[in-house]
Coordinates of C-alpha atoms and ligand atoms in Angstrom, one line a residue:
X1 CA 0.0 0.0 0.0
X2 CA 1.4 3.3 -1.0
X3 CA 1.2 7.1 -0.6
X4 CA -2.2 8.7 -1.2
X5 CA -3.6 5.7 -3.0
X6 CA -6.6 3.9 -1.5
X7 CA -5.9 0.6 0.1
X8 CA -5.7 -2.4 -2.2
X9 CA -7.5 -5.5 -1.2
X10 CA -6.0 -8.8 -0.2
X11 CA -3.2 -10.4 -2.2
X12 CA -3.9 -12.8 -5.0
X13 CA -1.7 -15.8 -4.8
X14 CA -1.7 -17.5 -8.2
X15 CA 0.8 -20.4 -8.5
X16 CA 3.7 -19.1 -10.5
X17 CA 6.9 -20.8 -11.5
X18 CA 9.6 -19.5 -13.7
X19 CA 9.4 -22.3 -16.4
X20 CA 12.0 -22.3 -19.2
X21 CA 15.0 -20.0 -19.1
X22 CA 17.1 -21.3 -22.0
X23 CA 17.0 -20.3 -25.6
X24 CA 14.5 -22.1 -27.8
X25 CA 16.3 -23.3 -31.0
X26 CA 15.0 -26.0 -33.3
X27 CA 12.3 -27.1 -30.9
X28 CA 14.7 -27.6 -28.0
X29 CA 15.6 -25.5 -25.0
X30 CA 19.4 -25.0 -25.1
X31 CA 22.1 -22.9 -23.4
X32 CA 23.7 -20.0 -25.2
X33 CA 26.8 -20.9 -27.2
X34 CA 28.8 -18.7 -24.9
X35 CA 27.2 -20.2 -21.8
X36 CA 26.4 -16.7 -20.6
X37 CA 23.2 -15.8 -18.7
X38 CA 21.7 -12.6 -17.5
X39 CA 19.3 -11.8 -14.7
X40 CA 15.6 -10.8 -15.2
X41 CA 14.3 -8.7 -12.3
X42 CA 11.1 -8.3 -10.4
X43 CA 10.1 -4.6 -10.8
X44 CA 8.4 -4.6 -7.4
X45 CA 11.8 -5.1 -5.7
X46 CA 14.6 -5.1 -8.2
X47 CA 15.4 -8.6 -7.0
X48 CA 16.5 -11.4 -9.4
X49 CA 13.6 -13.7 -10.5
X50 CA 15.8 -16.0 -12.6
X51 CA 19.0 -16.1 -14.8
X52 CA 18.2 -16.5 -18.4
X53 CA 20.5 -17.7 -21.3
X54 CA 21.9 -14.7 -23.1
X55 CA 21.7 -15.2 -26.8
X56 CA 24.3 -13.5 -29.1
X57 CA 25.2 -13.5 -32.8
X58 CA 26.2 -17.1 -32.8
X59 CA 22.9 -18.2 -31.3
X60 CA 21.0 -16.0 -33.7
X61 CA 22.8 -17.8 -36.5
X62 CA 22.0 -21.2 -35.1
X63 CA 18.3 -20.2 -34.8
X64 CA 18.3 -18.8 -38.4
X65 CA 19.8 -22.1 -39.7
X66 CA 17.0 -24.0 -37.9
X67 CA 14.3 -21.7 -39.2
X68 CA 15.7 -21.9 -42.8
X69 CA 15.8 -25.7 -42.7
X70 CA 12.2 -25.7 -41.3
X71 CA 11.1 -23.4 -44.1
X72 CA 13.0 -25.1 -47.0
X73 CA 12.4 -28.7 -46.0
X74 CA 9.1 -28.4 -44.2
X75 CA 6.8 -29.6 -43.0
X76 CA 5.5 -26.2 -42.0
X77 CA 5.1 -24.2 -45.3
X78 CA 4.0 -27.5 -47.0
X79 CA 1.5 -28.5 -44.4
X80 CA -2.1 -28.1 -45.3
X81 CA -3.5 -24.7 -44.2
X82 CA -6.1 -26.6 -42.2
X83 CA -3.5 -28.4 -40.2
X84 CA -1.7 -25.2 -39.5
X85 CA -4.9 -23.7 -38.4
X86 CA -5.6 -26.6 -36.0
X87 CA -2.2 -26.2 -34.3
X88 CA -3.0 -22.5 -33.7
X89 CA -6.4 -23.4 -32.3
X90 CA -4.9 -26.1 -30.0
X91 CA -2.4 -23.4 -28.9
X92 CA -5.2 -21.0 -28.0
X93 CA -6.9 -23.8 -25.9
X94 CA -3.6 -24.4 -24.0
X95 CA -3.2 -20.7 -23.4
X96 CA -6.7 -20.6 -21.9
X97 CA -6.0 -23.7 -19.8
X98 CA -2.8 -22.1 -18.3
X99 CA -4.3 -18.6 -18.2
X100 CA -3.5 -17.9 -14.5
X101 CA 0.1 -19.2 -14.5
X102 CA 0.9 -17.3 -17.7
X103 CA -0.6 -14.1 -16.3
X104 CA 1.3 -14.5 -13.0
X105 CA 4.6 -14.9 -14.9
X106 CA 3.8 -11.8 -17.0
X107 CA 3.1 -9.8 -13.8
X108 CA 6.2 -11.0 -12.0
X109 CA 8.5 -10.2 -14.9
X110 CA 6.8 -6.9 -16.0
X111 CA 5.1 -5.5 -12.9
X112 CA 1.7 -5.0 -14.6
X113 CA -1.5 -5.6 -12.5
X114 CA -2.2 -9.4 -12.3
X115 CA -5.9 -8.7 -12.9
X116 CA -5.0 -6.9 -16.2
X117 CA -2.7 -9.7 -17.3
X118 CA -5.2 -12.5 -16.4
X119 CA -8.4 -10.8 -17.7
X120 CA -7.2 -8.8 -20.6
X121 CA -3.8 -9.8 -22.0
X122 CA -3.7 -13.6 -21.8
X123 CA -7.3 -14.0 -23.1
X124 CA -6.4 -11.6 -25.9
X125 CA -3.4 -13.7 -26.8
X126 CA -5.7 -16.7 -27.2
X127 CA -8.2 -14.6 -29.2
X128 CA -5.4 -13.5 -31.5
X129 CA -4.3 -17.1 -32.1
X130 CA -7.9 -18.0 -33.0
X131 CA -8.2 -15.0 -35.3
X132 CA -5.0 -16.0 -37.2
X133 CA -6.0 -19.7 -37.2
X134 CA -9.1 -18.5 -39.1
X135 CA -6.9 -16.9 -41.8
X136 CA -4.6 -19.8 -42.7
X137 CA -7.0 -21.3 -45.3
X138 CA -8.3 -18.0 -46.6
X139 CA -5.0 -16.6 -47.9
X140 CA -5.0 -17.0 -51.6
X141 CA -4.0 -15.3 -54.8
X142 CA -5.8 -13.8 -57.8
X143 CA -6.4 -14.2 -61.5
X144 CA -5.8 -10.9 -63.2
X145 CA -7.6 -9.8 -66.4
X146 CA -4.4 -8.3 -68.0
X147 CA -4.4 -7.0 -71.6
X148 CA -3.1 -9.5 -74.3
X149 CA -3.2 -13.2 -74.8
X150 CA -2.0 -14.1 -71.3
X151 CA -3.3 -16.1 -68.4
X152 CA -2.1 -14.1 -65.3
X153 CA -2.0 -15.5 -61.8
X154 CA -0.9 -13.7 -58.7
X155 CA 0.4 -16.1 -56.0
X156 CA 0.7 -15.1 -52.3
X157 CA 3.6 -17.1 -50.8
X158 CA 5.2 -17.0 -47.3
X159 CA 8.1 -14.6 -47.3
X160 CA 10.5 -17.1 -45.7
X161 CA 12.6 -16.7 -42.5
X162 CA 11.2 -13.9 -40.4
X163 CA 13.0 -12.0 -37.7
X164 CA 10.9 -10.4 -35.0
X165 CA 12.1 -8.1 -32.1
X166 CA 9.6 -7.2 -29.4
X167 CA 9.5 -4.7 -26.4
X168 CA 8.8 -5.2 -22.7
X169 CA 5.6 -3.3 -22.2
X170 CA 3.2 -6.0 -23.5
X171 CA 5.5 -9.0 -23.8
X172 CA 2.7 -11.5 -24.6
X173 CA 0.6 -9.3 -26.8
X174 CA 3.6 -8.2 -28.9
X175 CA 4.5 -11.9 -29.2
X176 CA 0.9 -12.6 -30.4
X177 CA 0.8 -9.7 -32.9
X178 CA 4.0 -10.9 -34.5
X179 CA 3.9 -14.7 -34.3
X180 CA 0.2 -15.0 -35.2
X181 CA 0.3 -13.6 -38.8
X182 CA 3.8 -14.9 -39.5
X183 CA 2.7 -18.5 -38.7
X184 CA -0.7 -18.1 -40.4
X185 CA 1.1 -17.2 -43.7
X186 CA 3.5 -20.2 -43.4
X187 CA 6.7 -18.5 -42.4
X188 CA 9.3 -19.6 -40.0
X189 CA 10.5 -17.3 -37.2
X190 CA 13.4 -16.2 -35.0
X191 CA 12.0 -13.9 -32.3
X192 CA 14.0 -11.9 -29.9
X193 CA 12.3 -10.9 -26.7
X194 CA 13.1 -7.7 -24.7
X195 CA 15.9 -8.2 -22.1
X196 CA 13.6 -7.0 -19.3
X197 CA 10.8 -9.6 -20.0
X198 CA 12.1 -12.8 -21.4
X199 CA 10.0 -15.3 -19.4
X200 CA 6.4 -15.4 -20.8
X201 CA 7.4 -15.9 -24.4
X202 CA 9.4 -19.0 -23.5
X203 CA 6.5 -20.4 -21.4
X204 CA 3.9 -20.0 -24.1
X205 CA 6.3 -21.2 -26.9
X206 CA 6.6 -24.5 -25.1
X207 CA 2.8 -24.7 -25.2
X208 CA 2.8 -24.0 -28.9
X209 CA 5.1 -27.0 -29.4
X210 CA 2.8 -29.1 -27.3
X211 CA 0.1 -28.0 -29.7
X212 CA 2.0 -29.6 -32.5
X213 CA 4.3 -26.9 -33.9
X214 CA 7.1 -28.7 -35.8
X215 CA 10.7 -28.0 -34.6
X216 CA 12.6 -25.0 -36.0
X217 CA 9.4 -23.1 -37.0
X218 CA 9.6 -20.8 -34.0
X219 CA 12.9 -20.0 -32.3
X220 CA 13.1 -17.7 -29.3
X221 CA 16.3 -15.8 -28.4
X222 CA 16.5 -14.0 -25.1
X223 CA 19.2 -11.3 -25.1
X224 CA 20.1 -7.7 -25.6
X225 CA 19.4 -5.3 -28.5
X226 CA 22.9 -4.3 -29.7
X227 CA 24.1 -7.9 -29.7
X228 CA 21.3 -10.4 -30.4
X229 CA 18.8 -7.9 -31.9
X230 CA 21.4 -6.3 -34.2
X231 CA 22.6 -9.7 -35.3
X232 CA 19.0 -10.7 -36.3
X233 CA 18.2 -7.4 -38.1
X234 CA 21.5 -7.5 -40.0
X235 CA 21.5 -11.2 -40.8
X236 CA 22.0 -12.1 -44.5
X237 CA 19.6 -15.1 -44.4
X238 CA 16.6 -13.4 -42.7
X239 CA 14.0 -12.4 -45.3
X240 CA 12.0 -9.9 -43.2
X241 CA 12.3 -8.1 -39.9
X242 CA 9.4 -6.9 -37.8
X243 CA 10.2 -4.6 -34.9
X244 CA 8.3 -2.9 -32.1
X245 CA 10.1 -0.4 -29.8
X246 CA 11.5 3.1 -29.8
X247 CA 11.8 5.3 -32.9
X248 CA 15.6 5.6 -32.4
X249 CA 16.0 1.8 -32.5
X250 CA 13.6 1.6 -35.4
X251 CA 16.0 3.7 -37.4
X252 CA 18.9 1.4 -36.5
X253 CA 16.8 -1.6 -37.7
X254 CA 16.2 0.1 -41.1
X255 CA 20.0 0.8 -41.4
X256 CA 20.8 -2.8 -40.5
X257 CA 18.5 -4.0 -43.2
X258 CA 20.0 -1.6 -45.7
X259 CA 23.6 -2.6 -44.9
X260 CA 22.8 -6.3 -45.1
X261 CA 20.4 -7.9 -47.5
X262 CA 17.6 -5.3 -47.8
X263 CA 15.2 -7.5 -45.9
X264 CA 11.7 -6.1 -45.8
X265 CA 11.1 -4.0 -42.6
X266 CA 7.9 -3.2 -40.6
X267 CA 8.2 -0.9 -37.6
X268 CA 5.8 -0.1 -34.8
X269 CA 7.4 2.8 -32.9
X270 CA 6.7 5.5 -30.4
X271 CA 3.9 8.0 -30.1
X272 CA 2.7 11.2 -28.5
X273 CA -0.9 10.7 -29.1
X274 CA -3.4 13.6 -28.7
X275 CA -6.6 13.1 -26.7
X276 CA -9.0 15.9 -27.6
X277 CA -11.9 16.9 -25.3
X278 CA -14.5 19.2 -26.8
X279 CA -16.7 21.4 -24.7
X280 CA -19.8 19.4 -25.7
X281 CA -18.4 16.2 -24.3
X282 CA -19.7 14.4 -21.2
X283 CA -16.9 15.7 -18.9
X284 CA -17.0 12.9 -16.3
X285 CA -16.7 10.3 -19.0
X286 CA -14.0 12.3 -20.7
X287 CA -12.0 12.6 -17.5
X288 CA -12.2 8.9 -16.9
X289 CA -11.2 7.9 -20.4
X290 CA -8.4 10.4 -20.6
X291 CA -7.1 9.0 -17.3
X292 CA -7.3 5.5 -18.7
X293 CA -5.7 6.6 -22.0
X294 CA -2.6 7.8 -20.2
X295 CA -2.3 5.7 -17.1
X296 CA -3.1 2.3 -18.4
X297 CA -0.2 -0.1 -18.1
X298 CA 1.7 2.3 -15.9
X299 CA 1.7 4.8 -18.8
X300 CA 3.9 2.4 -20.8
X301 CA 1.9 2.3 -24.0
X302 CA 3.2 3.4 -27.4
X303 CA -0.3 4.8 -28.1
X304 CA -0.8 6.4 -24.7
X305 CA -3.0 9.6 -24.9
X306 CA -0.1 11.6 -23.6
X307 CA -1.3 15.1 -24.8
X308 CA -4.7 15.8 -23.3
X309 CA -6.1 18.8 -25.2
X310 CA -9.1 20.3 -23.4
X311 CA -11.4 23.0 -24.6
X312 CA -11.0 26.2 -22.6
X313 CA -14.7 26.3 -21.6
X314 CA -14.4 23.0 -19.6
X315 CA -10.7 23.2 -18.9
X316 CA -10.7 24.1 -15.1
X317 CA -13.4 21.6 -14.3
X318 CA -11.5 18.9 -16.3
X319 CA -8.2 19.6 -14.5
X320 CA -9.9 19.5 -11.1
X321 CA -11.7 16.2 -11.8
X322 CA -8.6 14.6 -13.4
X323 CA -6.7 15.5 -10.2
X324 CA -9.4 13.8 -8.0
X325 CA -9.3 10.7 -10.3
X326 CA -5.5 10.5 -10.2
X327 CA -5.5 10.7 -6.3
X328 CA -7.9 7.8 -6.2
X329 CA -5.7 5.6 -8.5
X330 CA -4.7 2.5 -6.6
X331 CA -0.9 2.0 -6.9
X332 CA 0.7 -0.9 -5.3
X333 CA 1.9 -4.5 -5.5
X334 CA 0.4 -5.7 -8.8
X335 CA -0.4 -9.1 -7.3
X336 CA -3.0 -7.4 -5.0
X337 CA -6.6 -7.3 -5.9
X338 CA -7.9 -3.8 -6.9
X339 CA -4.5 -2.5 -7.8
X340 CA -4.6 -0.3 -11.0
X341 CA -1.0 0.6 -11.2
X342 CA 2.2 -1.4 -10.5
X343 CA 5.8 -0.4 -10.7
X344 CA 7.6 0.8 -13.9
X345 CA 9.6 -1.8 -15.7
X346 CA 13.1 -1.0 -14.5
X347 CA 15.4 1.5 -12.9
X348 CA 16.4 3.0 -16.2
X349 CA 12.7 3.9 -17.1
X350 CA 12.0 4.9 -13.5
X351 CA 14.8 7.4 -13.5
X352 CA 14.0 8.7 -17.0
X353 CA 10.4 9.4 -16.0
X354 CA 11.5 11.2 -12.9
X355 CA 13.8 13.3 -15.1
X356 CA 10.8 14.2 -17.3
X357 CA 8.8 15.2 -14.3
X358 CA 11.6 17.5 -13.2
X359 CA 11.8 19.0 -16.7
X360 CA 8.0 19.7 -16.6
X361 CA 8.4 21.6 -13.4
X362 CA 11.6 23.4 -14.6
X363 CA 9.9 24.5 -17.8
X364 CA 7.0 26.1 -15.9
X365 CA 4.1 23.6 -16.3
X366 CA 1.8 23.5 -13.2
X367 CA 2.3 20.3 -11.2
X368 CA -1.3 19.4 -10.3
X369 CA -0.7 16.2 -8.4
X370 CA 2.0 13.6 -7.9
X371 CA 5.5 14.3 -9.1
X372 CA 7.6 11.9 -7.1
X373 CA 8.4 8.2 -6.6
X374 CA 6.3 6.1 -4.3
X375 CA 7.8 4.0 -1.5
X376 CA 11.4 3.0 -1.1
X377 CA 11.5 -0.3 -2.9
X378 CA 10.9 -1.1 -6.6
X379 CA 10.1 1.3 -9.3
X380 CA 6.7 2.9 -8.3
X381 CA 5.8 6.4 -9.4
X382 CA 2.9 8.6 -8.2
X383 CA 0.2 9.3 -10.8
X384 CA 1.3 12.7 -11.9
X385 CA -0.6 15.5 -13.7
X386 CA 0.7 18.7 -15.3
X387 CA -1.6 21.4 -16.5
X388 CA -0.8 24.6 -18.4
X389 CA 1.5 22.5 -20.6
X390 CA 2.8 24.4 -23.7
X391 CA 3.5 22.8 -27.0
X392 CA 7.2 23.6 -27.0
X393 CA 8.0 22.0 -23.7
X394 CA 10.0 18.8 -23.6
X395 CA 7.2 16.9 -21.8
X396 CA 4.9 18.0 -24.7
X397 CA 7.1 16.6 -27.4
X398 CA 8.9 13.5 -26.2
X399 CA 7.6 10.1 -25.2
X400 CA 7.7 9.9 -21.4
X401 CA 6.4 6.3 -21.2
X402 CA 5.2 6.7 -17.6
X403 CA 2.3 7.8 -15.5
X404 CA 2.5 11.5 -16.3
X405 CA -0.5 13.2 -17.8
X406 CA 0.0 16.6 -19.6
X407 CA -3.1 18.8 -20.0
X408 CA -3.2 21.5 -22.7
X409 CA -5.8 24.2 -23.3
X410 CA -7.3 25.1 -26.7
X411 CA -10.2 27.2 -27.9
X412 CA -10.8 26.4 -31.5
X413 CA -11.2 23.3 -33.6
X414 CA -8.8 24.3 -36.4
X415 CA -6.3 25.3 -33.8
X416 CA -6.4 21.9 -32.0
X417 CA -6.1 20.0 -35.3
X418 CA -2.9 21.9 -36.1
X419 CA -1.4 21.5 -32.7
X420 CA -2.4 17.8 -32.4
X421 CA -0.7 17.1 -35.8
X422 CA 2.4 19.1 -35.0
X423 CA 4.3 16.1 -33.8
X424 CA 6.9 13.8 -35.4
X425 CA 4.6 10.9 -34.3
X426 CA 1.3 9.8 -35.7
X427 CA 0.3 6.6 -33.9
X428 CA -3.1 7.2 -32.4
X429 CA -5.6 9.9 -31.3
X430 CA -8.6 10.1 -29.1
X431 CA -11.6 12.3 -29.8
X432 CA -14.2 13.1 -27.2
X433 CA -17.3 14.9 -28.5
X434 CA -21.1 14.4 -28.9
X435 CA -21.2 16.4 -32.1
X436 CA -21.1 14.2 -35.2
X437 CA -19.7 16.9 -37.4
X438 CA -16.9 17.7 -35.0
X439 CA -16.1 14.0 -34.7
X440 CA -16.0 13.6 -38.5
X441 CA -13.9 16.6 -39.0
X442 CA -11.4 15.5 -36.4
X443 CA -11.2 11.9 -37.7
X444 CA -10.5 13.1 -41.2
X445 CA -8.0 15.8 -40.2
X446 CA -5.8 14.0 -37.6
X447 CA -2.8 12.2 -39.1
X448 CA -2.7 9.0 -37.0
X449 CA -3.0 5.3 -37.7
X450 CA -5.9 4.8 -35.2
X451 CA -8.5 7.3 -34.1
X452 CA -10.7 6.4 -31.2
X453 CA -13.9 8.4 -30.9
X454 CA -15.5 8.4 -27.5
X455 CA -13.4 5.4 -26.5
X456 CA -9.7 4.5 -26.3
X457 CA -7.4 1.5 -26.4
X458 CA -9.8 -0.8 -28.2
X459 CA -7.6 -3.6 -29.5
X460 CA -9.7 -6.2 -31.3
X461 CA -7.6 -8.8 -33.3
X462 CA -9.3 -7.7 -36.5
X463 CA -8.5 -3.9 -36.2
X464 CA -5.3 -2.8 -37.9
X465 CA -2.8 -0.9 -35.8
X466 CA 0.3 1.1 -36.8
X467 CA 1.7 4.5 -37.3
X468 CA 1.9 7.5 -39.6
X469 CA 5.1 9.6 -39.8
X470 CA 7.8 8.5 -37.3
X471 CA 5.5 6.1 -35.5
X472 CA 6.2 3.4 -37.9
X473 CA 5.9 1.5 -41.2
X474 CA 3.1 -1.1 -41.8
X475 CA 0.2 -2.4 -39.8
X476 CA -0.3 -5.2 -37.3
X477 CA -3.5 -7.2 -36.6
X478 CA -6.3 -7.4 -39.0
X479 CA -6.1 -8.3 -42.7
X480 CA -3.3 -5.7 -43.3
X481 CA -0.9 -7.6 -41.0
X482 CA -0.9 -10.5 -43.4
X483 CA 0.7 -8.4 -46.2
X484 CA 3.8 -8.0 -44.0
X485 CA 4.4 -11.8 -44.2
X486 CA 3.6 -12.6 -47.8
X487 CA 5.5 -12.4 -51.0
X488 CA 3.6 -11.7 -54.2
X489 CA 4.5 -13.7 -57.3
X490 CA 3.0 -12.9 -60.7
X491 CA 2.8 -15.8 -63.1
X492 CA 2.2 -14.8 -66.7
X493 CA 1.5 -17.7 -69.1
X494 CA 1.1 -17.1 -72.9
X495 CA -2.2 -18.4 -74.3
X496 CA -2.0 -20.2 -77.7
X497 CA -5.7 -19.9 -78.2
X498 CA -6.7 -16.4 -76.9
X499 CA -10.3 -17.0 -77.9
X500 CA -10.7 -19.0 -74.6
Ligands
LIG1 P1 14.2 -0.2 -27.4 O1 13.7 0.2 -28.7 O2 15.6 0.0 -27.1 O3 13.9 -1.8 -27.3 C1 12.9 -2.6 -27.9 C2 13.5 -3.9 -28.4 O4 14.6 -3.6 -29.4 C3 14.1 -4.7 -27.4 O5 13.9 -6.1 -27.7 C4 15.6 -4.4 -27.5 O6 16.5 -5.4 -27.0 C5 15.7 -4.2 -29.0 N1 16.9 -3.4 -29.4 C6 17.5 -2.4 -28.7 N2 18.5 -1.9 -29.4 C7 18.6 -2.7 -30.6 C8 19.5 -2.7 -31.7 N3 20.5 -1.8 -31.8 N4 19.3 -3.6 -32.6 C9 18.3 -4.5 -32.6 N5 17.4 -4.5 -31.5 C10 17.6 -3.6 -30.5 O7 13.3 0.3 -26.3 P2 13.6 0.4 -24.7 O8 15.0 0.9 -24.5 O9 13.2 -0.8 -24.1 O10 12.7 1.6 -24.3 C11 13.1 2.9 -24.6 C12 11.9 3.7 -25.1 O11 11.3 3.1 -26.2 C13 10.8 3.9 -24.1 O12 11.1 4.8 -23.1 C14 9.7 4.2 -24.9 O13 9.6 5.5 -25.2 C15 10.0 3.4 -26.2 N6 9.2 2.1 -26.3 C16 8.2 2.1 -27.2 C17 7.5 0.9 -27.3 C18 6.3 0.8 -28.2 O14 5.5 -0.1 -28.1 N7 6.2 1.7 -29.2 C19 7.8 -0.2 -26.5 C20 8.9 -0.1 -25.6 C21 9.6 1.1 -25.6

């Protein structure tokens, strides 16, 4: 129990075990070639949960060899689409069967509330797998009515060996967004997890093999970015790389592709998403949603509504009510019932967020509530709100990735459109209004990959997600995600008898 937060209820005690800690290569859990390991820490205390094998270039190479063999020799790409679908469906059943253990592991390694992991994220992973299981036998090509005496087919083929690099904020969901479409399309995979959160991907990948995935189709490398991650992005025998993380690292990934074999690249990067509250909105609802849009997952969301723009007519009321809501936010041990906010992921992020808070104060924003760490152990931060934030402040421009809400004042629709779009990012936007015309104007004018109107963070498996501008390249989830994992082959055959 911390600071001003209300008391959390009794602890939940799910059974939780570490599970696998080695690399997964060619269907087997193995040590790193170097024999090295690294610790993964509990964000509640900073204590070591387990030591995990540390993959490096040599292990990435072993994994790519296994994935190449599984792609070239099968059985995966040559299996019937129906059989691939059934493996993904069995995997979804196993995820559901082990829901509580998986959720507990995710909370232990990441610090997110157990109730969120158990009721939202693990069920969403199962849902994603069923969604992609449904696609396997619906991916097919076209016959094209080209000019001339030719029979023209367009084939959609798996792209080959796919490299995937994921972040620590949603370890399981990022795994699902990447592995689901790649497998549905018949590719083989080498996936590198984030060094902060290696455990849940190893756990569920074991279940995927129990569900019948052939060896070599999915290889998991735990390890660090500049070593294992860079080796994967720069590998000459990887056909495609999909990355989620910071914009700076996204640029490195593009460079590594360019300097190696020009592998196809998709990127899901940072954001500084506007959340716009018009004066006709239901203010209580808007306050609650803006709070959720920013504070969900400890503020560690790429699409967090981190620029709350509020119409001047309702501004003072909005700030007061947002303060009251933040003071009620229950921060504490994520294994306790009723806790809404756990610790930040690690010491580095914790210190970075505190530096941003100091920068907000120094640049003259009004600190409405919070502004400090919470407790003496682990990486807890008070729910923090700044008002009177100006567009040129650092906290208005850079991704804080923590529980820090910045509230801006506006008085005109055209003005807020310009200011909302004046960002290097374009991942998402929230629009809160009861006026249809205002909603339509905003949704057309805002340059972002997702616009949520009178809602936020709706993540159905069928809805595409991705960024404009420096928030990324390509889309994940939905039909569009399949395009990332397919090659297109045109087959043009001369017709001897064009009459038919
Ligand atoms: P990051 O981009 O450094 O890490 C993301 C992944 O990339 C990890 O798996 C990491 O090991 C890997 N990586 C790092 N350097 C690499 C390299 N040179 N080559 C290949 N792979 C590499 O992100 P971070 O350091 O964990 O977090 C820093 C900031 O990134 C956060 O403060 C936040 O702003 C942002 N972030 C965004 C998202 C998102 O979903 N958009 C997720 C996590 C972090």
